[in-house]
Coordinates of C-alpha atoms and ligand atoms in Angstrom, one line a residue:
X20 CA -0.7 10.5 36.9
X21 CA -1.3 6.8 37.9
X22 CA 1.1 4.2 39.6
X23 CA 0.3 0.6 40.1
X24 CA 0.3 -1.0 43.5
X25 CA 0.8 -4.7 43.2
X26 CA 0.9 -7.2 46.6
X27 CA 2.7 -10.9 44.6
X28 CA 2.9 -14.0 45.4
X29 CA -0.6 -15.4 44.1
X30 CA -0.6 -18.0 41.2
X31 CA -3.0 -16.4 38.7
X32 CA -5.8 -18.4 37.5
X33 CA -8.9 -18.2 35.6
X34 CA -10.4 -16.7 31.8
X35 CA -9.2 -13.7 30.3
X36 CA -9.8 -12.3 27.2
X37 CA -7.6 -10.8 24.5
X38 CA -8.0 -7.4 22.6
X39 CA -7.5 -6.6 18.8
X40 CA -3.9 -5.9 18.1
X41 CA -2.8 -2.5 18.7
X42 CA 0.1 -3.1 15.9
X43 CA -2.5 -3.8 13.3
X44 CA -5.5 -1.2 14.2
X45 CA -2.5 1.6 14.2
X46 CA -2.2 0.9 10.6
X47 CA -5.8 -0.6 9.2
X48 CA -7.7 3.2 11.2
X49 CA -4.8 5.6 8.6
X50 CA -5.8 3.0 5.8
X51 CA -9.6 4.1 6.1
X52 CA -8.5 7.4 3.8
X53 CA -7.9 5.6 1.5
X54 CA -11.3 3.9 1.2
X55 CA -14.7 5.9 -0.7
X56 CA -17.4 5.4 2.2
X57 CA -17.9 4.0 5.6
X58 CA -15.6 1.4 7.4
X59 CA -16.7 0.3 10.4
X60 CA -13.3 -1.7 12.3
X61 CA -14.3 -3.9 15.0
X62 CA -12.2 -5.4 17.5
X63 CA -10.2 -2.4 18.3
X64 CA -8.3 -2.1 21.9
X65 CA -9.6 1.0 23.9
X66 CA -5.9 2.0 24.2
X67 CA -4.4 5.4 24.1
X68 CA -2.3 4.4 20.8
X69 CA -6.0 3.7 19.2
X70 CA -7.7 7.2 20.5
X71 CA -4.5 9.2 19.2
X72 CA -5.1 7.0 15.6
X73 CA -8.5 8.4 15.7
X74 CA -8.4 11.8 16.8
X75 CA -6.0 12.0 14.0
X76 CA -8.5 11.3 11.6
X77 CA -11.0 13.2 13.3
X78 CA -8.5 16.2 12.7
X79 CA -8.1 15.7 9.4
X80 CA -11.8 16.0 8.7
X81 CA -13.0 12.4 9.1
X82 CA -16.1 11.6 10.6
X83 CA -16.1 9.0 13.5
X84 CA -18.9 7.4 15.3
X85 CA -18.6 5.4 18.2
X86 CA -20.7 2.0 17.7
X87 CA -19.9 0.4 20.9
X88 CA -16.4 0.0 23.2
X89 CA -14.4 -2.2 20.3
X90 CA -16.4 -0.6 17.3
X91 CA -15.9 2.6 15.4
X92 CA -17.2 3.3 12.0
X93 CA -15.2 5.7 10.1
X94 CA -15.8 8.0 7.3
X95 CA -12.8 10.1 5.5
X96 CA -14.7 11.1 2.5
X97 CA -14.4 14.3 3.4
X98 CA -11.0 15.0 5.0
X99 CA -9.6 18.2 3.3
X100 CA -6.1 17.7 4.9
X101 CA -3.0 16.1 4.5
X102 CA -1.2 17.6 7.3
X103 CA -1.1 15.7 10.9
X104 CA -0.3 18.0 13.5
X105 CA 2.9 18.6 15.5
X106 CA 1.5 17.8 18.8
X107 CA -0.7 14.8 17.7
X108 CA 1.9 13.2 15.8
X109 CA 4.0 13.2 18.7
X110 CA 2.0 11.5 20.8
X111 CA 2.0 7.8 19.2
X112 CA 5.5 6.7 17.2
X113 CA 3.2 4.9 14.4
X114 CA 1.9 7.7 13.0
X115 CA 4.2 7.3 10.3
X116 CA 1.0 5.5 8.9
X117 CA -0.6 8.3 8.1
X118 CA 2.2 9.3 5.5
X119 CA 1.4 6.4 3.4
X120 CA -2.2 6.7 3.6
X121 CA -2.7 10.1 2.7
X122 CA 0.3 9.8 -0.2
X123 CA -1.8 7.1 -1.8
X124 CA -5.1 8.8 -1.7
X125 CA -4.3 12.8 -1.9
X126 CA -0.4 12.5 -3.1
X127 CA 1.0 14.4 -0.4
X128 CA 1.7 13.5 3.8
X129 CA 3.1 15.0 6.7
X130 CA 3.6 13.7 10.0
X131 CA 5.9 14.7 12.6
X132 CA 9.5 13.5 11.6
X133 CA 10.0 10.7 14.4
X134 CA 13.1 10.6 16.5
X135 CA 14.9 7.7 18.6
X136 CA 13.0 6.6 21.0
X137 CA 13.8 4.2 24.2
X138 CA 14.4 1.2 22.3
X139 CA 17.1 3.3 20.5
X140 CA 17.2 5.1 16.8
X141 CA 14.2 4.5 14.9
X142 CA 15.1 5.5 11.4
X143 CA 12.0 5.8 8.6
X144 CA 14.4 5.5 5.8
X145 CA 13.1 2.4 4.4
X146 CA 9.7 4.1 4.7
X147 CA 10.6 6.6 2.0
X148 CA 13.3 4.3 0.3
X149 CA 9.8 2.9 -0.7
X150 CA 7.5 6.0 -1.6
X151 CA 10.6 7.3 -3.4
X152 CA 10.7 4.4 -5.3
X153 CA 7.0 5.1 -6.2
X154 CA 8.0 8.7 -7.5
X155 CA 7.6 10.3 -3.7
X156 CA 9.7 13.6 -3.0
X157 CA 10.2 14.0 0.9
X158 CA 11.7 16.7 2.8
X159 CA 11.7 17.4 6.4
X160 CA 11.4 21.2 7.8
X161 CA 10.9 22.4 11.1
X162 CA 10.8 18.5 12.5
X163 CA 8.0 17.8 9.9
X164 CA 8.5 15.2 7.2
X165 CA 6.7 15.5 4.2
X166 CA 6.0 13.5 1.0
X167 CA 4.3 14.3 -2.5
X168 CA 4.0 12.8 -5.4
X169 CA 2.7 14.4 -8.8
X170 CA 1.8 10.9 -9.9
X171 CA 2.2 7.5 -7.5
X172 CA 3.6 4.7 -9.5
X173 CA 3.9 1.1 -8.9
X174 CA 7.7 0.5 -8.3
X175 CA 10.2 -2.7 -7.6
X176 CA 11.8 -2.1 -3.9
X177 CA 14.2 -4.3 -2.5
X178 CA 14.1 -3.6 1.8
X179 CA 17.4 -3.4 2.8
X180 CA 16.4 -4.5 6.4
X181 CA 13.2 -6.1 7.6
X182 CA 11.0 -3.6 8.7
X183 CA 7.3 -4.0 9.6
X184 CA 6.3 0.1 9.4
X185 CA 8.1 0.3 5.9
X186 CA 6.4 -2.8 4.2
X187 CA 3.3 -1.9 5.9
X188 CA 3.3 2.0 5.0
X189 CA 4.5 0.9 1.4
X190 CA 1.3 -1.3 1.2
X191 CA -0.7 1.7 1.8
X192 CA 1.2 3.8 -0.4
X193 CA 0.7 1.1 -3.3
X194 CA -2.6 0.0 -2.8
X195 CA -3.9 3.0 -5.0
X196 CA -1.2 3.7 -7.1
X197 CA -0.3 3.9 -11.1
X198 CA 0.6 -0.3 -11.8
X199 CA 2.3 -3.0 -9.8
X200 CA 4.4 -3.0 -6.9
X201 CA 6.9 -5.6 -6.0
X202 CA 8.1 -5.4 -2.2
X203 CA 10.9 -8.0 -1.7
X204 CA 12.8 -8.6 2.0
X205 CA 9.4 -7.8 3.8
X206 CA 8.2 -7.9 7.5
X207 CA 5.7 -11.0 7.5
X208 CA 4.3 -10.3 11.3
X209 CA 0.5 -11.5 11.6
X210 CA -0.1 -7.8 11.4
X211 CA 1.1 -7.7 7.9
X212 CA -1.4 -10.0 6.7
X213 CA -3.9 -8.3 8.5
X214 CA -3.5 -4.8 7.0
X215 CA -3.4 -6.5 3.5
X216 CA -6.7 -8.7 4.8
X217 CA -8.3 -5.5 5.4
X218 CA -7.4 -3.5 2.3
X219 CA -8.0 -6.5 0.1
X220 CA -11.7 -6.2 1.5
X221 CA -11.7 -2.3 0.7
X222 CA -11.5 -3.4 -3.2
X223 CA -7.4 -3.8 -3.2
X224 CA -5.2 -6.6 -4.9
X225 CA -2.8 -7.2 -2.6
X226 CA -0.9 -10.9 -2.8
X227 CA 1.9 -12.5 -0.9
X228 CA 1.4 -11.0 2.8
X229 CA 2.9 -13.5 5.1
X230 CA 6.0 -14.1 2.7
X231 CA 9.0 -12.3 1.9
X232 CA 7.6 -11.1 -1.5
X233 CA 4.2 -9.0 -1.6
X234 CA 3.0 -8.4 -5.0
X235 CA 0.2 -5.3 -5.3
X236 CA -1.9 -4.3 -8.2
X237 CA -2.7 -0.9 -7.7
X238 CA -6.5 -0.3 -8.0
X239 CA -8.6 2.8 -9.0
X240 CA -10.0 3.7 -5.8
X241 CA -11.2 1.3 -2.5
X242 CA -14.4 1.5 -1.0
X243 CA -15.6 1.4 2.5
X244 CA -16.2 -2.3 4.3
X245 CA -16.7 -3.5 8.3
X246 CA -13.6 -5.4 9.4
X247 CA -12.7 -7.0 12.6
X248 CA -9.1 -6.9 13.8
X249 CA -6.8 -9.8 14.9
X250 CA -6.2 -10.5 18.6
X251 CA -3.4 -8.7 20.3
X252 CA 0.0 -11.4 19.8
X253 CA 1.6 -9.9 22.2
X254 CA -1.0 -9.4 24.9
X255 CA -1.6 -13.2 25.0
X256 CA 1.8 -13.5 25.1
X257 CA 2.1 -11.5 28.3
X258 CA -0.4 -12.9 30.3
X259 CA 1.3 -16.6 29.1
X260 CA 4.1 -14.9 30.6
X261 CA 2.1 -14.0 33.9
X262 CA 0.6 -17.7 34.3
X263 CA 4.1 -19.0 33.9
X264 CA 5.3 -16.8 36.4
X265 CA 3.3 -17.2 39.4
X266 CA 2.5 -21.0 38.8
X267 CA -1.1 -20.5 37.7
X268 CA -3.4 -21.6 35.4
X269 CA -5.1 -18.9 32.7
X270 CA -7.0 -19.8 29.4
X271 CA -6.9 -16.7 26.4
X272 CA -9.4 -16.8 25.0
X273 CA -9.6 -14.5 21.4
X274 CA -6.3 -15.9 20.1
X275 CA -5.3 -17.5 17.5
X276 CA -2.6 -20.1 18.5
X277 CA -0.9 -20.2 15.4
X278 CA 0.2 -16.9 15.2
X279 CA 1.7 -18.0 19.8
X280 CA 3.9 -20.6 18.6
X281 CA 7.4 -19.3 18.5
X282 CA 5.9 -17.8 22.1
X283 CA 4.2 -21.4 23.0
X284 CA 7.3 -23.4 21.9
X285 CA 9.7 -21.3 24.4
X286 CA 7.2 -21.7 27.1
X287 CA 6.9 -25.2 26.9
X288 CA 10.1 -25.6 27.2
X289 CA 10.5 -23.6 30.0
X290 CA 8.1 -26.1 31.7
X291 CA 4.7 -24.8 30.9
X292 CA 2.1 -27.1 29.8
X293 CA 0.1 -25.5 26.7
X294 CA -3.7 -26.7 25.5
X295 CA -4.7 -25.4 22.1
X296 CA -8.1 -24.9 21.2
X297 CA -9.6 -23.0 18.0
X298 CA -9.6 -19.4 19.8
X299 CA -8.4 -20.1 22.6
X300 CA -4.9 -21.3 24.7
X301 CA -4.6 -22.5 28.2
X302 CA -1.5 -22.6 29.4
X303 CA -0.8 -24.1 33.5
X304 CA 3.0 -24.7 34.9
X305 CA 3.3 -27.3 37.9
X306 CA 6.9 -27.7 38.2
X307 CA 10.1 -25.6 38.5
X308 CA 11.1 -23.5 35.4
X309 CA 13.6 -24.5 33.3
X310 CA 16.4 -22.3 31.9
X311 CA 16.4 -20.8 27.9
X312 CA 18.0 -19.3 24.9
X313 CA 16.2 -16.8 23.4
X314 CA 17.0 -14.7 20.0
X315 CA 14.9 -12.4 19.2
X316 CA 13.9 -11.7 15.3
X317 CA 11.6 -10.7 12.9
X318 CA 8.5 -13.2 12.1
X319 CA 8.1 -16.1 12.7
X320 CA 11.1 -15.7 14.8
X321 CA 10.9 -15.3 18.6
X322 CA 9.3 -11.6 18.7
X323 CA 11.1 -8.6 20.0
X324 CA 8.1 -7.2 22.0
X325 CA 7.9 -10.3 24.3
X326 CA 12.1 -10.1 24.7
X327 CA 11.5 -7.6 28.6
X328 CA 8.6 -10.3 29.5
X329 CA 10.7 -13.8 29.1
X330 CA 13.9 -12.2 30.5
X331 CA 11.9 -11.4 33.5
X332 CA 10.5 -15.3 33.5
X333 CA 14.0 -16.4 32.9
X334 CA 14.9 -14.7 36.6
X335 CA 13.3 -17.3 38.1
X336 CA 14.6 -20.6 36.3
X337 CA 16.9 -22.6 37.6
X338 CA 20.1 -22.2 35.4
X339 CA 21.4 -19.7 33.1
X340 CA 19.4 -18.3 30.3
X341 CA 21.2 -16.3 27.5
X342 CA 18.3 -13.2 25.7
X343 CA 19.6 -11.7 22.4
X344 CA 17.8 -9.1 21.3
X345 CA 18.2 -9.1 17.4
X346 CA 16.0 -6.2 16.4
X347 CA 16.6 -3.2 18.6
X348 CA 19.5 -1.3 19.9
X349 CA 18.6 -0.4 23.5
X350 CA 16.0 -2.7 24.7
X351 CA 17.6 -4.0 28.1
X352 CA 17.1 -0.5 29.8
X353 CA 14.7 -2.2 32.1
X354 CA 17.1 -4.7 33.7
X355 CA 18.6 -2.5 36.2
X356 CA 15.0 -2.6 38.1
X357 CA 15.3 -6.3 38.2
X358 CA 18.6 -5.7 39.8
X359 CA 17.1 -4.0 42.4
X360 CA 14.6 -6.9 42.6
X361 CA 17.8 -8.8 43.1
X362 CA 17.7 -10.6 39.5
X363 CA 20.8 -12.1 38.6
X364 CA 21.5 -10.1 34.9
X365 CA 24.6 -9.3 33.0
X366 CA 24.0 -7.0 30.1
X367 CA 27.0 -7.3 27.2
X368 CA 25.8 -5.2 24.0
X369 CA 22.9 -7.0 22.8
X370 CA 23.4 -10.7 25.2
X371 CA 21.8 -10.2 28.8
X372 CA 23.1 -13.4 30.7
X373 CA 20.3 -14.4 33.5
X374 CA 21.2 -16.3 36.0
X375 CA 18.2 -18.0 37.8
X376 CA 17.5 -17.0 41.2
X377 CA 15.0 -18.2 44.4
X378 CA 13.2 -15.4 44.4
X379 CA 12.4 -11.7 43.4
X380 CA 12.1 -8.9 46.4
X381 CA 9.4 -6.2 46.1
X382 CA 10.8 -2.9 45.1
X383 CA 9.5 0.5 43.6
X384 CA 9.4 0.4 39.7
X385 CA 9.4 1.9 36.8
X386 CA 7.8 1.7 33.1
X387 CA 11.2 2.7 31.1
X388 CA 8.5 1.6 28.4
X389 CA 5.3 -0.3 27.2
X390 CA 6.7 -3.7 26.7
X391 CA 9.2 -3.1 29.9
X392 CA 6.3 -1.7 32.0
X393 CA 4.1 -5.4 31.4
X394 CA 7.9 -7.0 32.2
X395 CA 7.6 -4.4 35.6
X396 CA 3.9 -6.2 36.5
X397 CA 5.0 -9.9 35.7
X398 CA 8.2 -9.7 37.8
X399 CA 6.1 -7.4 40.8
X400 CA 3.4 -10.6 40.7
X401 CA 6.3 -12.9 41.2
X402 CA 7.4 -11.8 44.5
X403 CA 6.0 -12.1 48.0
X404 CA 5.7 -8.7 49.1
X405 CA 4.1 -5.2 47.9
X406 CA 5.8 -3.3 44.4
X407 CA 4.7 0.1 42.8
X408 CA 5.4 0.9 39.5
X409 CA 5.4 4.5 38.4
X410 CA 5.3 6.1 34.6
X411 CA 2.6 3.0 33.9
X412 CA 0.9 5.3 31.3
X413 CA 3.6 3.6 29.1
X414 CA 1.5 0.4 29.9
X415 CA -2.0 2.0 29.0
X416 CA -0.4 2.4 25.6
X417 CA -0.5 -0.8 25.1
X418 CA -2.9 -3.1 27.3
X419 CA -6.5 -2.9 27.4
X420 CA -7.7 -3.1 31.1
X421 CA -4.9 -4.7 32.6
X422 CA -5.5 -4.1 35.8
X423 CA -8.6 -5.2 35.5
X424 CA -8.3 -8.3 33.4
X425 CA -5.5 -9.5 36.4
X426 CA -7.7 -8.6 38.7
X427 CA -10.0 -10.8 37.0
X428 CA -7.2 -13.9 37.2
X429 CA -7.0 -13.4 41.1
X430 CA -3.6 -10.7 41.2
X431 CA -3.7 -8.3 43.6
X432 CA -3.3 -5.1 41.9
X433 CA -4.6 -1.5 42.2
X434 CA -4.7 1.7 40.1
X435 CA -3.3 4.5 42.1
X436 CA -3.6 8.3 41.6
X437 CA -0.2 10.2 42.2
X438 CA -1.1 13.7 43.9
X439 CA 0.8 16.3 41.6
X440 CA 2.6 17.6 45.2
X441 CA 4.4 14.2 45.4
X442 CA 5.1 14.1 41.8
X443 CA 6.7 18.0 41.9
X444 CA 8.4 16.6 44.8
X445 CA 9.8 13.6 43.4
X446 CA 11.1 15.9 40.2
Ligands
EPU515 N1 14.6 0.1 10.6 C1 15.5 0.8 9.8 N2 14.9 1.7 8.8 C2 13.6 1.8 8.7 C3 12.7 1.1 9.5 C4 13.2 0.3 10.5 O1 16.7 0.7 9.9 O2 13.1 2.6 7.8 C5 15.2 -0.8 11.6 C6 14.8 -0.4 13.0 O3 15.7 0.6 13.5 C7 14.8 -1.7 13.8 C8 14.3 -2.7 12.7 O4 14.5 -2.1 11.4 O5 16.1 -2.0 14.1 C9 12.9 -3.1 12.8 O6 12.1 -2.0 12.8 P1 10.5 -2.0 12.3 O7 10.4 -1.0 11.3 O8 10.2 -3.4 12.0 O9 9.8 -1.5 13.6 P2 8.5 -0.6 13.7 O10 7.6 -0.9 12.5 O11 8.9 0.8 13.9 C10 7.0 -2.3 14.9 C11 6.2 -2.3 16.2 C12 7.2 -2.5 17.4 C13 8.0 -3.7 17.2 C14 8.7 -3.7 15.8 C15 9.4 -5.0 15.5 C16 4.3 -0.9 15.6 C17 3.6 0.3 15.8 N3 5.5 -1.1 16.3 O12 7.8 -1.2 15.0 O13 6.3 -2.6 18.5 O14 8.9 -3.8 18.2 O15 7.7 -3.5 14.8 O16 8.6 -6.1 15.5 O17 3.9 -1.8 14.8 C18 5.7 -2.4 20.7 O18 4.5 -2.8 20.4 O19 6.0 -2.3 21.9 C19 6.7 -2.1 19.7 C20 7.8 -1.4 20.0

């Protein structure tokens, strides 16, 4: 086990680049089953949620061939089952993924039936509201959900709340099946349009991604193709975050600034000063930071995932910022560490009131989870003194080389090993 050591107090500056998005490659690896010959996905993030994605499909029977870091080329021509295991299942929530996939190409799924989590409950039911529609059975036994169809039909479902993992996994489900599809209320994240991007280039006919209507023809079969993932949203978004904080001045490059602006637009109010370029942002803040009101929603509203990262930011303005988070149920378990920090927060349901202060005082930390772990490393770079933040194998999930790439920006931050006697101790 791993803790971070981080010594604050430096403004970061420099180049850093972003990764592929981890919430697009979870979905575009399971939709190589569907395809008849080799894909090869660039831009993939060498993160633990992207090695569980492939050792899944190197269980199933897939063959997988390392081109480079970034670059795997995948062939599921001759997986020979439907059934992810148990154990592998468990390890990433997204494999949920996998159920459409292997619906759409073999007409039967099972993944491990996926509980609450630390965010709160994360019910699939608009997952098989979907491949019900379609003519899907489901039954769970032994904490193992599982779907079959005798024939996959195209189907008219109306999403009774937004959900990004439904419309995506019904887009899987559809792209292959008996006639058309209509999916109304959908999710319309940038990942969305990049897992209908990718299957669209597999031989699919997939239309509307990136509205609240997605229309899908299904198609005989897909066949293989090479396809380069978008950049990481949220990763940009989080070392915006970390130039904001310490006063510094960082230039993404690998972005695309469209799909930062509800990010870009709070920061610049905040008191950053934001550059666009075709691939790249730079973003610098000279003066004091400025109080905000944050809600957090689906796409293109202000995203969820960056809701730990500008309540931290918000510790340091000077006034009162009010953060609603608007998606999830339990997403402000990480504010009692920045009271301990001595952040001024005031949790009420789903409204944390922030009240600026001066400064943040180093403190041990915790990773409560991925997006509250990068929130841990902003706030531990704000302060003058030395922070360690345990359980950062939430963070790995998540962020390519972080430590590195801040190193990179000037931080001063180390990757520590935890001897097993102090962690038996500490339990
Ligand atoms: N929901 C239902 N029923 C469903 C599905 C979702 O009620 O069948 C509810 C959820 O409980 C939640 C809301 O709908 O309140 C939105 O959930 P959504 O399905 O959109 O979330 P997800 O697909 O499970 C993805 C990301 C999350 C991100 C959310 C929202 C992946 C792998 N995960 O989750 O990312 O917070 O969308 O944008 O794509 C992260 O990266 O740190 C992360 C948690």
């Amino acid at each position: 086990m791993e803790k971070f050591v981080i010594r604050g107090g430096k403004p970061l500056c420099g180049d850093v680049v972003i990764g592929g998005a981890k919430n697009a490659a979870v979905a575009i690896l399971p939709a190589t089953i569907l395809a008849k010959g080799k894909c090869v996905i660039e831009n993939l993030p060498c993160i633990s949620d992207v090695m569980a994605s492939l050792q899944i499909l190197s269980e199933l029977g897939a063959s997988i061939r390392m081109v480079s870091r970034n670059i795997y080329e995948i062939d599921t021509t001759h997986i020979d089952c439907t059934e992810v295991s148990n154990e592998l299942s468990r390890q990433m929530r997204a494999s949920y993924y996998f159920l459409g996939a292997l619906l759409g190409r073999f007409g039967s799924g099972q993944v491990a039936m996926p509980g609450g989590c630390n965010l709160g409950p994360r019910p699939i039911d608009q997952h098989l509201k979907a491949f019900t529609a379609m003519g899907a059975q489901d039954s769970v036994e032994y904490g193992m959900i599982r779907v079959t169809a005798q024939d996959l039909h195209g189907a008219h479902v109306f999403f009774d709340t937004v959900s990004v993992g439904a419309t995506m996994n019904a887009m899987l489900a559809a792209a292959t099946a008996q006639g058309t599809t209509i999916l109304e209320n959908v999710a319309r994240e940038p990942h969305v349009v990049d897992l209908a991007n990718c299957l669209n280039l597999m031989g699919a006919d997939i239309h509307g991604a990136g509205t609240d209507v997605i229309k899908i023809r299904g198609v005989k079969e897909l066949h293989g193709c090479t396809y380069s993932v978008i950049p990481d949203q949220i990763e940009a978004g989080s070392y915006m975050v970390a130039a904001a904080i310490t006063a510094g001045d960082v230039t993404l490059h690998n972005v695309i600034p469209k799909h930062l602006e509800p990010i870009s637009a709070k920061l610049i109010s905040a008191g950053c000063e934001i550059t666009e370029f075709d691939d790249a942002l730079r973003i610098r803040r000279t003066g004091p930071l400025r109080p905000l009101k944050i809600k957090t929603m689906p796409h293109p509203g202000f995203p969820t995932d960056m809701q730990p990262l500008m309540t931290v930011l918000m510790t340091l303005a000077e006034g009162t910022s009010i953060v609603t988070e608007g998606i999830w149920e339990n997403r402000f378990r990480y504010v009692d560490e920045l009271i301990h920090m001595g952040a001024r927060i005031r949790v009420d349901g789903q409204v944390a009131v922030v009240e600026g202060v001066k400064e943040l005082h180093p403190a041990p930390l915790r990773a409560t989870d991925l997006r509250a772990g990068a929130a841990m490393v902003m706030a531990a770079l704000a302060t003058s003194g030395t922070s360690e933040i345990d359980e950062t194998v939430h963070i790995e999930r998540g962020y390519e080389n972080i430590v590195e790439k801040l190193q990179e920006l000037g931080a001063d931050i180390r990757r520590v090993e935890v001897p097993v006697s102090a962690i038996s101790r500490a339990i």
